[in-house]
């Protein structure tokens, strides 16, 4: 029976495929693919975890006090029986062998299958045994976590490698940023999550991958079953489960049209981004790992406007990457860009990108009442001075191999500015004392807090450039948790207050003769290209997959004409409507907005 699930459209296009469920668990579960040569070692990990849990349960039963209820011993017997049941461990092995899932993911996938079977049982007593299965799986997951894994994550295998040719879509309650890294170059055609907003990390990465996604779909992961056929309509925010043949064919036609449009845009790759009136615009790339740099070059980026270094720190069980490891990563990105500038942002851990070891006191992200307002980004770096200097040294060392710029996130106080430059001076001195080469780098500030935007002129006295992080700027200006689907509808990049803060920052940078760019989601959204150009922005940084679309808008724009409308749009109570009306022209001819 066809079923429709509604959520928030966050990455445009259509995806069609069989559902792969990432089940939620009370225990954090890593999801990654393993290589063919890692299948047997991973099965052995599962076997060892089963033996550990069996010993634990046997020990609990052996050490039971004499006055313990008889039911408790019977319950332990049930858990031991479930532990050795082929429906659990045997089927879990099949997920490892056939889909190349790591053991934790395979176990969670099988739990999802079994839980549904129990939910459908008519007998109430049997239905309640689902809790026993969940408890056994939780023990296994904990044992796997204690044993750890020495296996490196592998790229997702093609479906043909596990005996199928069908495309796949990923369905989850939520997808952690660290897991998104593993899925980034995977076979998945689209994503659906129960939670999240338009600028949640899952949404951002899905857009950056250029694949359709719907978030905030509430009960999607409970309504959709493993291997259900699913259509993801990333334009309307609709997920269609078990579609009819007619609906399926209609969406396949739309897919073909989108592919033709992408091919047409790809021809603009090497065309300079120059407006109709001769204004040159800088189109930069946002990257997360050094391996992303060649893709940025291939897409026509003229540099990296944002290297998100925090992804080097994830999926490491709280262990920090050393200075040499960081240096090698930064150098690889710099050399891959072949002399073009690379802007490296210091670690922006916190909020929707939690780090397992938030401080030496082992403070964890989940214990923070409001992580978006807590110890994150530069605040965390300044609270960990040795870690911060280590990262600064690694970045400075990479500057000897190309043009590097340093970007500092979430500055709010001039005191933080002073501490940052003191740390930078100390890092430089340490390198000089050790005879390690580096060059002076330009230093920029992320403007993503209203307080910083209002003090942009003061910040610009200390920095060489500023970069507008519009995702957080919108969140903090409107007091909206952008990852919370309950208030996601209030997240509004067209809000007059947001647009005025952006315009004022761009104006302040021009007045100071300093560079300014936008590296948030607005930079890669064609709906805002004309407006940002009208404000005087000439530097956009976005995921490489978005560059061609934005370049097309720029090639069709006349900034002299656009600049006449900027003030009217900014002073309007309904900026989006005013923008549409003014930038289309009196004849109804579209100039570059929609």
Coordinates of C-alpha atoms in Angstrom, one line a residue:
X1 CA 0.0 0.0 0.0
X2 CA 1.3 3.4 -1.0
X3 CA 2.2 5.7 1.9
X4 CA 3.3 9.3 1.9
X5 CA 5.4 10.9 4.7
X6 CA 5.9 14.6 4.8
X7 CA 9.0 16.5 6.0
X8 CA 11.2 19.5 5.2
X9 CA 12.7 19.7 1.7
X10 CA 16.4 20.4 2.2
X11 CA 18.2 19.2 -0.9
X12 CA 16.5 19.4 -4.3
X13 CA 15.9 16.6 -6.8
X14 CA 14.4 13.2 -6.9
X15 CA 15.8 10.0 -5.5
X16 CA 14.3 6.5 -6.1
X17 CA 15.7 3.4 -4.4
X18 CA 15.3 0.6 -1.8
X19 CA 15.4 1.7 1.8
X20 CA 18.4 1.1 4.0
X21 CA 17.5 1.7 7.6
X22 CA 19.9 3.1 10.2
X23 CA 18.2 2.1 13.4
X24 CA 18.4 4.3 16.5
X25 CA 19.8 2.8 19.7
X26 CA 20.3 3.8 23.3
X27 CA 24.0 3.1 22.6
X28 CA 25.8 5.2 20.1
X29 CA 26.4 3.1 17.0
X30 CA 29.1 3.8 14.4
X31 CA 27.9 3.2 10.8
X32 CA 30.5 2.4 8.2
X33 CA 31.1 0.0 5.3
X34 CA 34.0 -2.5 5.5
X35 CA 36.0 -3.9 2.6
X36 CA 35.7 -7.5 1.3
X37 CA 38.9 -8.4 3.1
X38 CA 37.5 -7.2 6.4
X39 CA 34.3 -9.3 6.5
X40 CA 35.8 -12.3 8.4
X41 CA 37.6 -10.1 11.0
X42 CA 34.4 -8.2 11.5
X43 CA 32.4 -11.5 12.0
X44 CA 35.1 -12.4 14.5
X45 CA 34.5 -9.1 16.4
X46 CA 30.8 -10.1 16.6
X47 CA 31.7 -13.6 17.8
X48 CA 34.0 -12.2 20.5
X49 CA 31.3 -9.8 21.7
X50 CA 28.8 -12.6 21.8
X51 CA 31.2 -14.7 23.9
X52 CA 31.8 -11.7 26.3
X53 CA 28.1 -11.2 26.8
X54 CA 27.5 -14.9 27.3
X55 CA 30.2 -14.9 30.0
X56 CA 28.6 -11.9 31.7
X57 CA 25.1 -13.4 31.7
X58 CA 26.4 -16.7 33.0
X59 CA 28.4 -14.9 35.7
X60 CA 25.3 -13.0 36.7
X61 CA 23.3 -16.2 37.0
X62 CA 26.1 -18.0 38.9
X63 CA 26.5 -15.1 41.4
X64 CA 22.8 -14.7 42.1
X65 CA 22.0 -14.5 45.8
X66 CA 20.0 -17.5 47.2
X67 CA 17.0 -15.3 48.0
X68 CA 16.8 -13.9 44.4
X69 CA 13.4 -14.4 42.7
X70 CA 13.3 -17.4 40.5
X71 CA 12.0 -15.3 37.6
X72 CA 15.3 -13.4 37.5
X73 CA 17.2 -16.6 36.7
X74 CA 14.7 -17.5 34.1
X75 CA 15.1 -14.1 32.5
X76 CA 18.8 -14.6 32.3
X77 CA 18.2 -17.9 30.6
X78 CA 16.0 -16.2 28.0
X79 CA 18.7 -13.7 27.3
X80 CA 21.3 -16.4 26.9
X81 CA 19.0 -18.3 24.5
X82 CA 18.4 -15.1 22.5
X83 CA 22.1 -14.4 22.4
X84 CA 22.7 -17.7 20.6
X85 CA 19.6 -17.6 18.4
X86 CA 20.4 -17.7 14.7
X87 CA 17.6 -15.1 14.1
X88 CA 19.9 -12.6 15.9
X89 CA 23.6 -13.4 15.5
X90 CA 23.2 -15.6 12.4
X91 CA 21.2 -13.0 10.5
X92 CA 23.5 -10.2 11.7
X93 CA 26.4 -12.1 10.0
X94 CA 24.4 -11.9 6.8
X95 CA 24.3 -8.1 7.0
X96 CA 28.1 -8.1 7.3
X97 CA 28.6 -10.5 4.5
X98 CA 26.0 -9.3 2.0
X99 CA 25.9 -5.5 2.7
X100 CA 29.4 -5.0 4.1
X101 CA 28.1 -3.3 7.2
X102 CA 30.3 -3.0 10.2
X103 CA 29.2 -5.2 13.1
X104 CA 27.4 -2.5 15.1
X105 CA 25.4 -1.4 12.1
X106 CA 24.6 -5.0 11.2
X107 CA 23.4 -5.7 14.7
X108 CA 21.2 -2.6 14.7
X109 CA 19.7 -3.5 11.3
X110 CA 18.8 -6.9 12.5
X111 CA 17.3 -5.5 15.7
X112 CA 15.0 -3.4 13.5
X113 CA 13.8 -6.5 11.6
X114 CA 13.2 -8.4 14.8
X115 CA 11.5 -5.6 16.6
X116 CA 9.0 -5.2 13.7
X117 CA 8.3 -9.0 13.9
X118 CA 7.5 -8.8 17.6
X119 CA 5.3 -5.7 17.1
X120 CA 3.2 -7.6 14.7
X121 CA 2.6 -10.6 17.0
X122 CA -1.0 -11.0 18.3
X123 CA 0.0 -12.5 21.7
X124 CA 0.7 -9.7 24.2
X125 CA 3.2 -11.7 26.1
X126 CA 5.3 -12.4 23.0
X127 CA 5.1 -8.8 21.9
X128 CA 6.6 -7.8 25.2
X129 CA 9.6 -10.0 24.6
X130 CA 10.9 -7.3 22.2
X131 CA 12.3 -5.6 25.3
X132 CA 14.5 -8.7 25.9
X133 CA 15.9 -8.6 22.4
X134 CA 16.7 -4.9 22.8
X135 CA 18.5 -5.5 26.0
X136 CA 20.6 -8.3 24.5
X137 CA 21.5 -6.2 21.5
X138 CA 22.4 -3.3 23.8
X139 CA 24.8 -5.6 25.7
X140 CA 26.3 -6.7 22.5
X141 CA 26.8 -3.2 21.3
X142 CA 28.5 -2.2 24.5
X143 CA 30.8 -5.2 24.2
X144 CA 31.7 -4.3 20.7
X145 CA 32.4 -0.8 21.9
X146 CA 34.7 -2.1 24.6
X147 CA 36.5 -4.4 22.2
X148 CA 36.9 -1.6 19.7
X149 CA 37.6 -2.0 16.0
X150 CA 40.9 -1.9 14.2
X151 CA 39.2 -1.9 10.8
X152 CA 39.3 1.2 8.6
X153 CA 36.1 2.4 7.1
X154 CA 35.9 1.5 3.4
X155 CA 33.9 3.2 0.6
X156 CA 30.4 1.8 0.2
X157 CA 30.3 -1.2 -2.1
X158 CA 28.2 -1.1 -5.2
X159 CA 24.9 -2.9 -4.8
X160 CA 26.1 -5.5 -7.4
X161 CA 28.8 -6.5 -4.9
X162 CA 26.1 -7.8 -2.6
X163 CA 24.0 -9.4 -5.3
X164 CA 21.7 -6.6 -6.2
X165 CA 21.5 -3.8 -8.8
X166 CA 18.9 -1.6 -7.1
X167 CA 19.7 2.0 -6.1
X168 CA 19.6 2.6 -2.3
X169 CA 18.3 5.5 -0.1
X170 CA 19.1 6.0 3.5
X171 CA 16.4 6.2 6.2
X172 CA 17.3 7.2 9.8
X173 CA 16.0 8.9 12.9
X174 CA 19.1 11.1 12.6
X175 CA 22.5 10.9 11.0
X176 CA 25.5 12.0 13.0
X177 CA 28.1 14.2 11.2
X178 CA 30.7 11.5 11.7
X179 CA 28.5 9.0 10.0
X180 CA 27.7 11.4 7.2
X181 CA 31.5 11.4 6.5
X182 CA 31.4 7.7 6.0
X183 CA 28.3 7.9 3.7
X184 CA 29.6 10.9 1.8
X185 CA 31.0 8.9 -1.1
X186 CA 28.6 6.1 -0.8
X187 CA 26.0 4.5 -3.1
X188 CA 23.0 6.2 -1.5
X189 CA 20.8 8.2 -3.8
X190 CA 19.1 10.2 -1.1
X191 CA 18.5 10.7 2.7
X192 CA 15.4 10.8 4.9
X193 CA 15.6 11.6 8.7
X194 CA 12.9 11.8 11.3
X195 CA 14.5 14.9 12.9
X196 CA 16.4 18.0 11.7
X197 CA 15.9 21.3 10.1
X198 CA 16.9 23.0 6.8
X199 CA 20.4 23.8 8.1
X200 CA 21.0 20.8 10.3
X201 CA 24.2 19.1 9.5
X202 CA 22.5 16.2 7.7
X203 CA 20.8 18.7 5.4
X204 CA 23.9 20.7 4.7
X205 CA 25.9 17.5 3.8
X206 CA 23.1 16.2 1.6
X207 CA 23.0 19.5 -0.3
X208 CA 26.8 19.4 -0.6
X209 CA 26.6 15.9 -2.1
X210 CA 24.0 17.1 -4.6
X211 CA 21.5 14.4 -3.6
X212 CA 17.9 14.8 -2.6
X213 CA 17.0 14.8 1.1
X214 CA 14.0 15.3 3.4
X215 CA 14.5 15.9 7.1
X216 CA 12.1 16.4 10.0
X217 CA 9.9 13.5 8.6
X218 CA 8.9 12.5 12.2
X219 CA 8.1 8.8 12.0
X220 CA 9.7 7.9 8.7
X221 CA 12.2 5.5 10.2
X222 CA 9.3 3.6 11.9
X223 CA 6.9 3.6 9.0
X224 CA 9.4 2.6 6.3
X225 CA 10.7 -1.0 6.3
X226 CA 14.0 -2.4 5.2
X227 CA 14.1 -2.7 1.4
X228 CA 10.9 -0.9 0.8
X229 CA 10.8 1.0 -2.5
X230 CA 11.0 4.7 -1.7
X231 CA 10.7 8.0 -3.7
X232 CA 12.3 11.1 -2.1
X233 CA 10.9 14.3 -3.5
X234 CA 13.5 16.8 -2.3
X235 CA 11.6 19.7 -3.9
X236 CA 8.3 19.2 -2.1
X237 CA 9.6 17.5 1.0
X238 CA 7.5 14.3 0.4
X239 CA 8.6 10.7 0.8
X240 CA 6.5 8.2 -1.1
X241 CA 6.7 4.5 0.1
X242 CA 5.7 1.7 -2.2
X243 CA 4.7 3.9 -5.1
X244 CA 2.4 2.8 -7.9
X245 CA 3.9 2.2 -11.4
X246 CA 2.4 5.4 -12.7
X247 CA 3.9 7.6 -9.9
X248 CA 7.2 5.8 -10.3
X249 CA 7.4 6.5 -14.0
X250 CA 6.5 10.2 -13.4
X251 CA 9.3 10.6 -10.9
X252 CA 11.8 8.7 -13.2
X253 CA 11.0 11.2 -15.9
X254 CA 11.8 14.1 -13.5
X255 CA 15.1 12.4 -12.6
X256 CA 16.1 12.3 -16.3
X257 CA 15.3 16.0 -16.7
X258 CA 17.4 16.9 -13.6
X259 CA 20.3 14.9 -15.0
X260 CA 20.1 16.8 -18.3
X261 CA 20.2 20.1 -16.5
X262 CA 23.3 19.1 -14.5
X263 CA 25.1 18.1 -17.7
X264 CA 24.2 21.5 -19.2
X265 CA 25.5 23.4 -16.1
X266 CA 28.7 21.4 -16.1
X267 CA 29.7 23.1 -19.3
X268 CA 30.1 26.3 -17.4
X269 CA 33.0 24.8 -15.3
X270 CA 35.8 26.8 -16.8
X271 CA 33.8 30.0 -17.6
X272 CA 35.0 32.9 -15.5
X273 CA 32.3 34.2 -13.1
X274 CA 31.8 37.7 -14.5
X275 CA 28.5 39.6 -14.4
X276 CA 27.0 41.3 -17.4
X277 CA 28.5 44.6 -16.4
X278 CA 32.0 43.2 -16.0
X279 CA 32.1 42.6 -12.2
X280 CA 34.3 39.6 -11.4
X281 CA 33.0 37.4 -8.6
X282 CA 35.0 34.9 -6.6
X283 CA 33.5 31.4 -6.3
X284 CA 35.2 29.4 -3.6
X285 CA 34.6 25.9 -2.3
X286 CA 33.7 24.6 1.1
X287 CA 35.5 21.3 1.9
X288 CA 35.6 18.9 4.9
X289 CA 38.5 16.7 4.1
X290 CA 41.7 17.0 2.0
X291 CA 40.3 14.5 -0.4
X292 CA 37.6 17.0 -1.3
X293 CA 40.1 19.5 -2.8
X294 CA 40.4 17.9 -6.3
X295 CA 36.6 18.0 -6.6
X296 CA 36.7 21.7 -5.8
X297 CA 39.2 22.3 -8.6
X298 CA 37.2 20.1 -11.0
X299 CA 34.1 22.2 -10.3
X300 CA 35.8 25.4 -11.2
X301 CA 36.5 26.8 -7.7
X302 CA 39.1 29.5 -7.6
X303 CA 40.1 28.5 -4.0
X304 CA 38.9 27.0 -0.8
X305 CA 36.8 29.5 1.2
X306 CA 36.2 27.1 4.1
X307 CA 38.1 24.0 5.2
X308 CA 36.1 22.6 8.1
X309 CA 38.9 21.0 10.1
X310 CA 36.6 19.6 12.8
X311 CA 36.0 16.5 10.6
X312 CA 39.6 15.5 11.2
X313 CA 38.7 15.1 14.9
X314 CA 35.7 12.9 14.5
X315 CA 35.3 9.1 14.6
X316 CA 38.4 8.9 16.8
X317 CA 36.8 7.8 20.1
X318 CA 37.8 11.2 21.6
X319 CA 41.5 11.0 20.6
X320 CA 43.0 14.2 19.2
X321 CA 44.9 14.0 15.9
X322 CA 48.5 14.9 16.5
X323 CA 50.2 18.0 15.0
X324 CA 52.0 16.0 12.3
X325 CA 48.7 14.2 11.3
X326 CA 46.9 17.6 11.0
X327 CA 49.8 19.2 9.1
X328 CA 49.8 16.4 6.6
X329 CA 46.1 16.9 6.0
X330 CA 46.3 20.6 5.6
X331 CA 49.4 20.3 3.4
X332 CA 47.6 17.8 1.2
X333 CA 44.7 20.2 0.7
X334 CA 47.0 23.1 0.0
X335 CA 49.0 21.2 -2.6
X336 CA 45.9 19.8 -4.2
X337 CA 44.7 23.4 -4.9
X338 CA 47.8 24.1 -7.0
X339 CA 48.6 27.5 -5.7
X340 CA 45.0 28.7 -5.2
X341 CA 44.2 30.1 -1.7
X342 CA 43.0 27.7 1.0
X343 CA 41.1 29.2 4.0
X344 CA 41.5 26.8 7.0
X345 CA 39.0 27.3 9.9
X346 CA 40.1 26.3 13.3
X347 CA 38.1 23.5 14.9
X348 CA 34.4 24.3 15.2
X349 CA 33.4 21.5 17.5
X350 CA 30.1 21.7 19.4
X351 CA 26.3 22.1 18.8
X352 CA 25.5 19.8 15.9
X353 CA 29.1 18.5 15.6
X354 CA 29.8 17.1 19.1
X355 CA 33.2 15.7 20.0
X356 CA 33.5 12.8 22.3
X357 CA 36.1 14.6 24.5
X358 CA 35.0 18.2 24.9
X359 CA 37.6 19.0 27.5
X360 CA 40.3 17.5 29.7
X361 CA 37.6 17.1 32.3
X362 CA 35.7 14.7 30.0
X363 CA 32.7 17.1 29.7
X364 CA 30.4 15.6 27.1
X365 CA 28.2 17.4 24.6
X366 CA 25.1 15.7 25.7
X367 CA 25.4 17.0 29.2
X368 CA 25.2 20.6 28.0
X369 CA 21.8 22.1 28.5
X370 CA 22.1 24.2 25.3
X371 CA 25.1 23.1 23.2
X372 CA 24.5 25.8 20.6
X373 CA 25.1 28.4 23.3
X374 CA 27.8 26.5 25.2
X375 CA 31.5 25.6 25.0
X376 CA 32.0 25.4 21.2
X377 CA 34.2 26.7 18.4
X378 CA 36.8 29.3 19.5
X379 CA 35.5 29.1 23.1
X380 CA 36.5 25.5 23.3
X381 CA 39.8 26.1 21.5
X382 CA 40.7 28.9 24.0
X383 CA 39.8 26.5 26.9
X384 CA 42.3 24.0 25.5
X385 CA 45.4 26.2 24.8
X386 CA 47.8 23.4 24.1
X387 CA 45.4 21.7 21.6
X388 CA 44.8 25.2 20.0
X389 CA 48.5 26.0 19.6
X390 CA 49.0 22.5 18.2
X391 CA 46.4 23.2 15.5
X392 CA 47.8 26.7 14.8
X393 CA 51.3 25.2 14.4
X394 CA 50.0 22.6 11.9
X395 CA 48.2 25.2 9.9
X396 CA 51.2 27.6 9.9
X397 CA 53.5 24.7 8.7
X398 CA 51.2 24.0 5.8
X399 CA 51.5 27.7 4.7
X400 CA 55.0 26.9 3.5
X401 CA 53.5 24.9 0.7
X402 CA 50.9 27.4 -0.7
X403 CA 48.6 30.3 0.0
X404 CA 46.9 29.6 3.4
X405 CA 44.5 31.9 5.2
X406 CA 43.4 31.3 8.8
X407 CA 39.7 31.6 9.8
X408 CA 38.5 31.8 13.5
X409 CA 34.9 30.7 14.2
X410 CA 32.3 32.2 16.5
X411 CA 34.2 35.2 17.9
X412 CA 31.9 37.4 20.0
X413 CA 34.2 39.4 22.3
X414 CA 37.3 41.5 21.5
X415 CA 38.9 39.7 24.5
X416 CA 38.6 36.5 22.5
X417 CA 40.3 38.3 19.6
X418 CA 43.2 39.3 21.8
X419 CA 43.6 35.7 23.2
X420 CA 43.5 34.3 19.7
X421 CA 46.3 36.5 18.4
X422 CA 48.3 35.8 21.5
X423 CA 48.0 32.0 20.8
X424 CA 49.0 32.6 17.2
X425 CA 52.0 34.6 18.2
X426 CA 53.1 31.8 20.6
X427 CA 52.6 29.2 17.9
X428 CA 54.8 31.2 15.5
X429 CA 57.5 31.6 18.1
X430 CA 57.5 27.9 18.9
X431 CA 58.0 27.2 15.1
X432 CA 60.7 29.8 14.8
X433 CA 62.6 28.4 17.8
X434 CA 62.4 25.0 16.3
X435 CA 63.6 26.2 12.9
X436 CA 60.4 25.0 11.2
X437 CA 59.4 27.1 8.1
X438 CA 56.1 28.9 7.7
X439 CA 54.8 32.1 6.2
X440 CA 52.7 34.9 7.6
X441 CA 49.1 34.1 6.9
X442 CA 46.0 36.4 6.6
X443 CA 43.7 36.0 9.6
X444 CA 40.0 36.3 9.3
X445 CA 37.0 36.2 11.6
X446 CA 33.8 34.3 11.2
X447 CA 30.8 36.6 11.7
X448 CA 28.1 34.3 12.9
X449 CA 26.8 35.9 16.1
X450 CA 24.7 39.1 16.0
X451 CA 27.1 40.8 18.5
X452 CA 30.0 40.3 16.1
X453 CA 28.0 41.5 13.2
X454 CA 27.1 44.7 15.1
X455 CA 30.7 45.2 15.9
X456 CA 32.1 44.3 12.5
X457 CA 33.9 47.6 12.1
X458 CA 35.7 47.0 15.4
X459 CA 36.6 43.4 14.4
X460 CA 37.9 44.6 11.0
X461 CA 40.6 46.7 12.8
X462 CA 42.2 43.4 13.9
X463 CA 41.5 41.0 10.9
X464 CA 42.5 40.9 7.3
X465 CA 39.0 39.6 6.2
X466 CA 35.7 38.4 7.5
X467 CA 33.5 35.5 6.5
X468 CA 29.8 35.4 7.2
X469 CA 28.6 32.1 8.6
X470 CA 24.9 32.6 7.8
X471 CA 23.7 29.3 9.2
X472 CA 24.5 30.2 12.8
X473 CA 23.9 33.9 12.2
X474 CA 20.3 33.2 11.4
X475 CA 20.0 30.7 14.3
X476 CA 21.3 33.2 16.9
X477 CA 19.5 36.2 15.5
X478 CA 16.1 34.5 15.5
X479 CA 16.7 32.3 18.6
X480 CA 16.0 29.2 16.6
X481 CA 17.7 25.8 17.0
X482 CA 18.2 25.0 13.4
X483 CA 18.4 21.2 14.1
X484 CA 15.0 21.1 15.9
X485 CA 12.2 20.2 13.5
X486 CA 9.7 21.6 16.0
X487 CA 10.8 25.1 15.3
X488 CA 12.4 24.7 12.0
X489 CA 9.6 26.5 10.2
X490 CA 10.7 29.7 12.1
X491 CA 14.2 29.5 10.7
X492 CA 14.0 32.3 8.1
X493 CA 17.0 33.5 6.1
X494 CA 14.8 36.2 4.6
X495 CA 14.1 37.8 8.0
X496 CA 14.7 41.6 7.8
X497 CA 17.0 41.5 10.8
X498 CA 19.2 38.8 9.3
X499 CA 19.5 40.6 6.0
X500 CA 20.4 43.9 7.6
X501 CA 23.1 42.3 9.7
X502 CA 24.6 40.7 6.5
X503 CA 24.4 44.0 4.6
X504 CA 25.9 46.0 7.4
X505 CA 28.9 43.5 7.6
X506 CA 29.5 43.7 3.9
X507 CA 29.3 47.5 4.0
X508 CA 31.7 47.7 7.0
X509 CA 34.2 45.4 5.2
X510 CA 34.1 47.6 2.1
X511 CA 34.6 50.7 4.1
X512 CA 37.6 49.2 5.8
X513 CA 39.1 48.0 2.6
X514 CA 39.0 44.4 3.8
X515 CA 37.8 41.2 2.1
X516 CA 34.4 39.7 2.9
X517 CA 32.7 36.5 1.8
X518 CA 29.7 34.4 2.7
X519 CA 30.4 30.7 3.4
X520 CA 27.0 29.7 4.9
X521 CA 24.2 28.0 3.0
X522 CA 23.0 31.3 1.6
X523 CA 26.1 31.4 -0.6
X524 CA 25.1 28.2 -2.5
X525 CA 21.3 29.0 -2.6
X526 CA 20.5 30.6 -6.0
X527 CA 17.5 32.3 -4.4
X528 CA 19.9 34.7 -2.7
X529 CA 22.5 35.2 -5.4
X530 CA 21.0 38.4 -6.8
X531 CA 20.3 39.9 -3.4
X532 CA 23.9 39.2 -2.1
X533 CA 25.3 40.8 -5.3
X534 CA 23.1 43.8 -4.8
X535 CA 24.6 44.2 -1.3
X536 CA 28.1 44.3 -2.8
X537 CA 29.2 40.8 -2.1
X538 CA 31.8 39.6 -4.6
X539 CA 33.0 36.4 -2.8
X540 CA 30.8 33.3 -2.4
X541 CA 32.0 30.0 -0.8
X542 CA 29.9 26.9 -1.2
X543 CA 30.1 23.1 -1.8
X544 CA 31.6 22.4 -5.2
X545 CA 28.4 20.8 -6.4
X546 CA 26.6 24.2 -6.1
X547 CA 29.2 26.3 -8.0
X548 CA 27.8 25.8 -11.5
X549 CA 24.2 26.9 -10.5
X550 CA 25.5 30.0 -8.8
X551 CA 27.8 30.8 -11.6
X552 CA 24.9 30.7 -14.0
X553 CA 23.0 33.3 -11.9
X554 CA 26.1 35.5 -11.8
X555 CA 26.6 35.4 -15.6
X556 CA 23.0 36.6 -16.0
X557 CA 23.2 39.4 -13.4
X558 CA 23.8 43.1 -13.8
X559 CA 25.2 44.5 -10.5
X560 CA 24.6 48.1 -11.5
X561 CA 20.9 47.5 -11.8
X562 CA 20.8 45.2 -8.8
X563 CA 22.5 47.7 -6.5
X564 CA 19.6 50.2 -7.0
X565 CA 17.2 47.9 -5.4
X566 CA 19.2 46.8 -2.4
X567 CA 17.9 49.5 0.0
X568 CA 14.3 49.0 -0.9
X569 CA 14.6 45.3 -0.2
X570 CA 16.4 45.8 3.1
X571 CA 13.8 48.3 4.3
X572 CA 10.9 46.1 3.4
X573 CA 8.8 44.2 5.9
X574 CA 8.6 41.4 3.4
X575 CA 12.1 41.2 1.8
X576 CA 11.5 38.0 -0.2
X577 CA 8.4 39.5 -1.9
X578 CA 10.2 42.8 -2.6
X579 CA 13.2 41.0 -4.0
X580 CA 11.0 38.9 -6.4
X581 CA 9.1 42.0 -7.5
X582 CA 12.1 44.4 -7.9
X583 CA 14.6 42.0 -9.5
X584 CA 12.2 40.7 -12.1
X585 CA 11.8 44.0 -13.8
X586 CA 8.6 45.7 -15.0
X587 CA 8.3 43.5 -18.1
X588 CA 8.2 40.3 -15.9
X589 CA 11.6 39.2 -17.3
X590 CA 13.5 37.2 -14.7
X591 CA 16.9 38.7 -14.1
X592 CA 18.4 36.1 -11.8
X593 CA 16.4 35.4 -8.7
X594 CA 14.1 32.4 -9.3

